[in-house]
CSV table of C-alpha atoms (C1' of nucleotides) in Angstrom, one decimal:
chain,number,residue,atom,x,y,z
A,1,MET,CA,78.6,118.2,-9.3
A,2,PRO,CA,77.5,118.4,-5.8
A,3,GLU,CA,78.9,116.4,-3.0
A,4,LEU,CA,77.9,116.6,0.7
A,5,PRO,CA,79.1,120.1,1.3
A,6,GLU,CA,77.3,121.5,-1.7
A,7,VAL,CA,74.1,119.8,-0.7
A,8,GLU,CA,74.5,121.0,2.8
A,9,THR,CA,75.0,124.5,1.5
A,10,VAL,CA,71.7,124.2,-0.4
A,11,ARG,CA,70.0,122.9,2.6
A,12,ARG,CA,71.1,125.8,4.8
A,13,GLY,CA,70.1,128.2,2.2
A,14,LEU,CA,66.6,126.7,1.9
A,15,GLU,CA,65.7,125.9,5.5
A,16,PRO,CA,65.2,129.4,6.9
A,17,ARG,CA,63.3,130.6,3.8
A,18,ILE,CA,60.9,127.8,3.1
A,19,VAL,CA,60.1,126.2,6.5
A,20,GLY,CA,56.6,127.3,7.5
A,21,ARG,CA,55.4,127.9,4.0
A,22,ARG,CA,52.8,125.8,2.2
A,23,VAL,CA,53.3,124.2,-1.2
A,24,LEU,CA,50.9,125.7,-3.8
A,25,GLY,CA,51.7,123.3,-6.5
A,26,ALA,CA,54.3,121.4,-8.5
A,27,GLU,CA,55.0,121.7,-12.2
A,28,VAL,CA,57.0,119.0,-14.0
A,29,ARG,CA,58.3,119.8,-17.5
A,30,GLN,CA,60.7,116.9,-17.8
A,31,ALA,CA,59.9,113.8,-15.8
A,32,LYS,CA,62.7,111.7,-17.2
A,33,LEU,CA,65.4,112.2,-14.6
A,34,ARG,CA,67.5,109.4,-13.0
A,35,GLN,CA,64.1,108.0,-11.9
A,36,PRO,CA,60.8,109.1,-13.3
A,37,VAL,CA,59.4,112.1,-11.4
A,38,PRO,CA,56.3,110.8,-9.7
A,39,SER,CA,53.2,111.7,-11.7
A,40,ASP,CA,51.3,112.5,-8.5
A,41,LEU,CA,53.9,114.9,-7.3
A,42,ASP,CA,51.6,117.9,-7.5
A,43,ALA,CA,48.6,116.2,-6.0
A,44,ARG,CA,50.6,114.9,-3.1
A,45,LEU,CA,52.5,118.1,-2.3
A,46,LYS,CA,49.7,120.6,-2.9
A,47,HIS,CA,48.6,122.5,0.3
A,48,GLN,CA,51.2,120.7,2.4
A,49,PRO,CA,53.1,122.9,5.0
A,50,ILE,CA,56.9,122.5,4.9
A,51,SER,CA,58.2,121.7,8.3
A,52,ALA,CA,61.8,120.7,7.9
A,53,VAL,CA,64.7,120.6,5.4
A,54,THR,CA,67.2,117.9,6.1
A,55,ARG,CA,69.9,116.0,4.4
A,56,ARG,CA,71.1,112.4,4.1
A,57,GLY,CA,74.3,112.0,2.3
A,58,LYS,CA,73.8,113.9,-1.0
A,59,TYR,CA,70.0,113.6,-0.7
A,60,LEU,CA,68.0,116.6,0.3
A,61,LEU,CA,64.7,115.9,2.1
A,62,VAL,CA,61.9,118.4,2.4
A,63,LYS,CA,59.2,117.5,4.9
A,64,ALA,CA,55.8,118.7,3.7
A,65,GLY,CA,52.9,117.6,5.8
A,66,ARG,CA,52.9,113.8,5.8
A,67,GLU,CA,55.0,113.8,2.6
A,68,THR,CA,58.7,114.0,2.1
A,69,LEU,CA,60.1,115.4,-1.1
A,70,LEU,CA,63.5,113.8,-2.0
A,71,VAL,CA,65.9,115.7,-4.2
A,72,HIS,CA,69.3,114.6,-5.6
A,73,LEU,CA,71.3,116.9,-7.8
A,74,GLY,CA,73.3,114.3,-9.6
A,75,MET,CA,76.2,115.7,-11.6
A,76,SER,CA,74.8,118.9,-12.9
A,77,GLY,CA,71.7,119.8,-10.8
A,78,ARG,CA,71.0,123.2,-9.4
A,79,LEU,CA,68.3,124.2,-7.0
A,80,ARG,CA,67.3,127.8,-7.0
A,81,LEU,CA,64.9,129.7,-4.9
A,82,LEU,CA,63.2,132.3,-7.0
A,83,ASP,CA,61.6,135.3,-5.3
A,84,ALA,CA,59.3,136.0,-8.2
A,85,PRO,CA,57.8,134.0,-11.0
A,86,ALA,CA,60.2,133.7,-14.0
A,87,ALA,CA,59.8,131.9,-17.3
A,88,PRO,CA,61.5,128.5,-17.2
A,89,GLY,CA,64.6,128.1,-19.4
A,90,VAL,CA,66.1,125.0,-20.9
A,91,HIS,CA,66.7,122.2,-18.4
A,92,ASP,CA,64.5,123.8,-15.8
A,93,HIS,CA,62.7,120.5,-15.2
A,94,VAL,CA,60.7,120.9,-12.0
A,95,ASP,CA,59.1,123.9,-10.1
A,96,ILE,CA,57.7,123.7,-6.6
A,97,ARG,CA,55.6,126.8,-6.0
A,98,LEU,CA,55.4,128.0,-2.5
A,99,GLU,CA,53.5,130.7,-0.6
A,100,GLY,CA,54.9,134.1,-0.7
A,101,GLY,CA,55.6,134.0,-4.4
A,102,LEU,CA,58.6,131.7,-4.0
A,103,THR,CA,59.5,129.0,-6.5
A,104,LEU,CA,61.9,126.2,-5.9
A,105,ARG,CA,63.3,125.3,-9.3
A,106,LEU,CA,65.4,122.3,-10.3
A,107,HIS,CA,67.8,122.9,-13.3
A,108,ASP,CA,69.7,119.9,-14.5
A,109,PRO,CA,71.2,119.6,-18.0
A,110,ARG,CA,72.5,116.1,-17.6
A,111,ARG,CA,69.4,114.8,-15.8
A,112,PHE,CA,71.3,112.5,-13.5
A,113,GLY,CA,69.4,114.2,-10.6
A,114,LEU,CA,66.3,112.9,-9.0
A,115,VAL,CA,63.0,114.2,-7.6
A,116,GLY,CA,61.0,111.7,-5.7
A,117,LEU,CA,58.6,111.2,-2.8
A,118,CYS,CA,59.3,109.1,0.3
A,119,GLU,CA,56.8,106.7,1.8
A,120,ARG,CA,54.0,108.7,3.5
A,121,ASP,CA,54.5,109.2,7.2
A,122,THR,CA,57.6,107.1,7.6
A,123,GLY,CA,59.7,109.1,5.2
A,124,ALA,CA,61.4,105.9,4.1
A,125,HIS,CA,62.7,105.5,0.6
A,126,ALA,CA,64.5,102.6,-1.1
A,127,LEU,CA,67.4,104.8,-2.2
A,128,LEU,CA,68.1,105.8,1.4
A,129,GLN,CA,67.8,102.3,2.8
A,130,ASN,CA,71.4,101.1,2.3
A,131,ILE,CA,73.4,104.3,2.6
A,132,GLY,CA,76.4,104.3,5.0
A,133,PRO,CA,76.8,106.5,8.0
A,134,GLU,CA,77.0,110.3,7.9
A,135,PRO,CA,80.6,111.3,7.8
A,136,LEU,CA,79.9,114.2,10.2
A,137,GLY,CA,78.0,111.9,12.6
A,138,GLU,CA,79.3,109.9,15.6
A,139,THR,CA,79.3,106.4,14.2
A,140,PHE,CA,81.8,107.3,11.4
A,141,ASN,CA,85.3,106.9,12.7
A,142,GLY,CA,88.6,105.1,11.9
A,143,ASP,CA,87.7,101.9,13.6
A,144,TYR,CA,84.5,101.6,11.5
A,145,LEU,CA,86.5,102.1,8.3
A,146,PHE,CA,89.2,99.8,9.4
A,147,ARG,CA,86.8,96.9,10.2
A,148,LEU,CA,84.8,97.4,7.0
A,149,SER,CA,87.8,97.5,4.8
A,150,ARG,CA,89.4,94.2,5.9
A,151,GLY,CA,89.9,91.9,2.9
A,152,ARG,CA,89.0,94.5,0.4
A,153,LYS,CA,91.2,94.8,-2.6
A,154,ALA,CA,89.7,97.8,-4.3
A,155,ALA,CA,91.4,101.1,-4.2
A,156,ILE,CA,90.8,103.1,-1.0
A,157,LYS,CA,89.5,106.0,-3.0
A,158,ASN,CA,86.7,103.8,-4.4
A,159,PHE,CA,86.1,102.5,-1.0
A,160,VAL,CA,85.5,105.9,0.6
A,161,MET,CA,83.5,107.0,-2.4
A,162,ASP,CA,81.2,104.0,-2.0
A,163,SER,CA,77.9,105.4,-0.6
A,164,HIS,CA,77.3,102.1,1.3
A,165,VAL,CA,80.6,102.7,3.2
A,166,VAL,CA,80.0,106.4,4.0
A,167,ALA,CA,77.5,108.8,2.7
A,168,GLY,CA,78.2,111.9,0.6
A,169,VAL,CA,81.9,111.6,-0.2
A,170,GLY,CA,82.5,112.1,-3.9
A,171,ASN,CA,85.3,112.6,-6.3
A,172,ILE,CA,86.6,115.9,-5.1
A,173,TYR,CA,86.6,115.3,-1.3
A,174,ALA,CA,87.8,111.7,-1.6
A,175,SER,CA,91.0,113.1,-3.3
A,176,GLU,CA,91.3,115.9,-0.8
A,177,ALA,CA,90.8,113.8,2.3
A,178,LEU,CA,93.3,111.2,1.1
A,179,PHE,CA,95.8,113.9,0.6
A,180,VAL,CA,95.2,115.3,4.1
A,181,ALA,CA,95.6,111.7,5.5
A,182,GLY,CA,98.7,111.1,3.4
A,183,ILE,CA,97.3,107.9,1.8
A,184,ARG,CA,97.8,107.2,-1.9
A,185,PRO,CA,94.3,106.8,-3.6
A,186,SER,CA,95.3,103.6,-5.5
A,187,ARG,CA,96.3,101.7,-2.3
A,188,ALA,CA,94.1,98.7,-1.6
A,189,ALA,CA,91.6,99.5,1.1
A,190,GLY,CA,92.3,96.3,3.0
A,191,ARG,CA,96.0,97.2,3.3
A,192,VAL,CA,95.7,100.4,5.3
A,193,SER,CA,96.4,100.3,9.0
A,194,ARG,CA,93.9,101.2,11.8
A,195,LEU,CA,96.0,104.3,12.7
A,196,ARG,CA,95.9,105.6,9.1
A,197,TYR,CA,92.1,105.0,9.0
A,198,ALA,CA,91.8,107.1,12.1
A,199,ASN,CA,93.7,109.8,10.2
A,200,LEU,CA,91.5,109.4,7.2
A,201,ALA,CA,88.2,109.6,9.1
A,202,TRP,CA,89.4,112.8,10.7
A,203,ALA,CA,90.5,114.1,7.3
A,204,VAL,CA,87.2,113.4,5.7
A,205,ARG,CA,85.4,115.1,8.5
A,206,THR,CA,87.5,118.3,8.6
A,207,THR,CA,87.7,118.6,4.8
A,208,LEU,CA,83.9,118.4,4.6
A,209,GLU,CA,83.4,120.9,7.4
A,210,LYS,CA,85.8,123.4,5.9
A,211,ALA,CA,84.1,123.0,2.6
A,212,ILE,CA,80.7,123.6,4.1
A,213,ALA,CA,82.0,126.7,5.9
A,214,ALA,CA,83.2,128.0,2.5
A,215,GLY,CA,79.8,127.4,0.9
A,216,GLY,CA,81.0,124.4,-1.1
A,217,THR,CA,83.2,124.1,-4.2
A,218,THR,CA,82.2,125.7,-7.5
A,219,LEU,CA,84.0,124.2,-10.4
A,220,ARG,CA,81.4,124.9,-13.1
A,221,ASP,CA,77.8,124.1,-12.3
A,222,PHE,CA,77.4,124.4,-8.6
A,223,ILE,CA,75.7,127.5,-7.1
A,224,GLY,CA,73.7,127.9,-3.9
A,225,VAL,CA,69.9,128.6,-3.8
A,226,GLU,CA,70.5,132.3,-4.1
A,227,GLY,CA,72.8,131.9,-7.0
A,228,GLN,CA,76.0,132.3,-5.1
A,229,ALA,CA,79.2,130.4,-5.8
A,230,GLY,CA,81.1,128.4,-3.2
A,231,TYR,CA,84.7,129.3,-2.6
A,232,PHE,CA,86.3,126.1,-1.3
A,233,ARG,CA,88.0,125.7,-4.6
A,234,GLN,CA,90.7,128.1,-3.4
A,235,GLN,CA,91.5,125.7,-0.6
A,236,LEU,CA,91.7,122.5,-2.7
A,237,PHE,CA,95.1,120.8,-2.2
A,238,VAL,CA,95.1,118.4,-5.2
A,239,TYR,CA,91.8,118.1,-7.0
A,240,GLY,CA,92.1,119.6,-10.5
A,241,ARG,CA,95.7,120.7,-9.8
A,242,ALA,CA,97.6,118.1,-11.9
A,243,GLY,CA,101.1,119.5,-12.7
A,244,GLN,CA,100.9,122.2,-10.1
A,245,SER,CA,103.0,122.1,-7.0
A,246,CYS,CA,102.0,120.3,-3.8
A,247,ALA,CA,101.3,122.7,-1.0
A,248,ARG,CA,103.3,120.6,1.4
A,249,CYS,CA,106.4,119.5,-0.5
A,250,GLY,CA,106.3,121.4,-3.8
A,251,GLN,CA,106.4,118.3,-6.0
A,252,ALA,CA,104.1,118.2,-9.0
A,253,VAL,CA,100.6,116.9,-8.3
A,254,LYS,CA,99.9,113.8,-10.2
A,255,GLN,CA,96.7,112.6,-11.9
A,256,GLN,CA,95.6,109.0,-12.4
A,257,ARG,CA,92.4,107.3,-13.4
A,258,ILE,CA,91.0,105.0,-10.7
A,259,GLY,CA,87.8,103.3,-11.4
A,260,GLN,CA,86.8,105.5,-14.3
A,261,ARG,CA,87.3,108.7,-12.3
A,262,SER,CA,90.2,111.2,-12.2
A,263,SER,CA,92.2,111.1,-9.1
A,264,PHE,CA,94.8,113.6,-7.9
A,265,TYR,CA,97.6,113.0,-5.4
A,266,CYS,CA,101.1,113.9,-4.4
A,267,GLY,CA,103.5,111.0,-5.1
A,268,HIS,CA,105.8,112.2,-2.3
A,269,CYS,CA,103.3,113.0,0.5
A,270,GLN,CA,100.9,110.2,-0.1
A,271,ARG,CA,101.9,106.5,0.3
B,1,DC,C1',80.0,88.3,-1.0
B,2,DT,C1',83.3,92.1,-3.8
B,3,DT,C1',84.7,94.4,-7.9
B,4,DT,C1',84.2,96.1,-12.5
B,5,DT,C1',81.7,97.8,-16.4
B,6,DG,C1',78.3,100.0,-18.9
B,7,DA,C1',74.4,102.9,-18.9
B,8,DC,C1',72.0,107.1,-18.2
B,9,DC,C1',72.4,112.6,-20.3
B,10,DT,C1',74.1,117.3,-22.1
B,11,DG,C1',77.7,120.7,-22.7
B,12,DA,C1',82.3,122.4,-23.0
B,13,DC,C1',86.6,122.1,-25.0
B,14,DA,C1',90.7,120.4,-27.7
B,15,DG,C1',92.3,118.9,-32.0
B,16,DC,C1',91.9,118.1,-36.8
C,1,DT,C1',83.2,126.3,-39.5
C,2,DG,C1',82.1,121.9,-38.4
C,3,DC,C1',83.1,117.2,-36.9
C,4,DT,C1',85.0,113.8,-33.4
C,5,DG,C1',86.7,112.4,-29.2
C,6,DT,C1',87.2,113.2,-24.3
C,7,DC,C1',85.9,114.9,-20.0
C,8,DA,C1',82.7,116.4,-16.2
C,9,DG,C1',80.9,117.3,-8.2
C,10,DG,C1',76.8,110.5,-9.4
C,11,DT,C1',74.8,106.1,-8.9
C,12,DC,C1',72.9,101.8,-10.0
C,13,DA,C1',72.0,97.3,-12.2
C,14,DA,C1',74.2,93.7,-14.4
C,15,DA,C1',78.1,91.0,-15.3
C,16,DA,C1',82.4,88.9,-14.0
DNA sequence: CTTTTGACCTGACAGC
DNA sequence: TGCTGTCAGGTCAAAA
């Protein structure tokens, strides 16, 4: 479900409400997520004061004392911040209880999400070790993509969705950015010019920024921490719009499977 | 090294 | 009303 803009929406919703509060305890009802939820989650988080909520790619990091809680929402994860205790429903796997009667609750039907703890003090975690640059950061640009892509034969859509190449770009925003940049998603990554990579880097950045401004994209699962939907869906050019007309040229948007994932593009505007 | 495939899960929906 | 197959905002290890 959630790509970078959705996780950033969650982060922005959480930060002002939980920073400064202490963790009272953690309840794990289902430990079998993408990785097992640490059995000492409660012991290590209890009494710790939350000092920051940050993001790395699609990972959310909650700094609590010397510990750092790591959360990933996978395909179907939702994080809600409850103002009052409420009985857990199906797929409500983890609760983090905070001062002030707040509960941070992870709901994840497919259980591709993840709740973990980083190394004490350093905040390091194996899953964060080899992630590419932040697409909204300074080191991400066309030259970086151009250099890294030389000799690569894989489709450029897979290339930009590779978390080792750039963090946080998933199936929706890869399709959208490639449309904005005018590049066909099936094109070999190594056969795209420096200039077009500059366009793509810009397209990725602006697409993500606009999506964040809209509170993310709600297709089915995604909601913010207060339960609100994101409305970037209304601004999608191609994703999920197969057969509908391209906003730029009017031709029907096409759908094609690339690397097991649905991809959407305009055959006229994207080469 | 790069690329592809299969695995991990549940739920919604289409078609029979 | 079932049943079956397909699809879904992700990611990783293993195989090729």
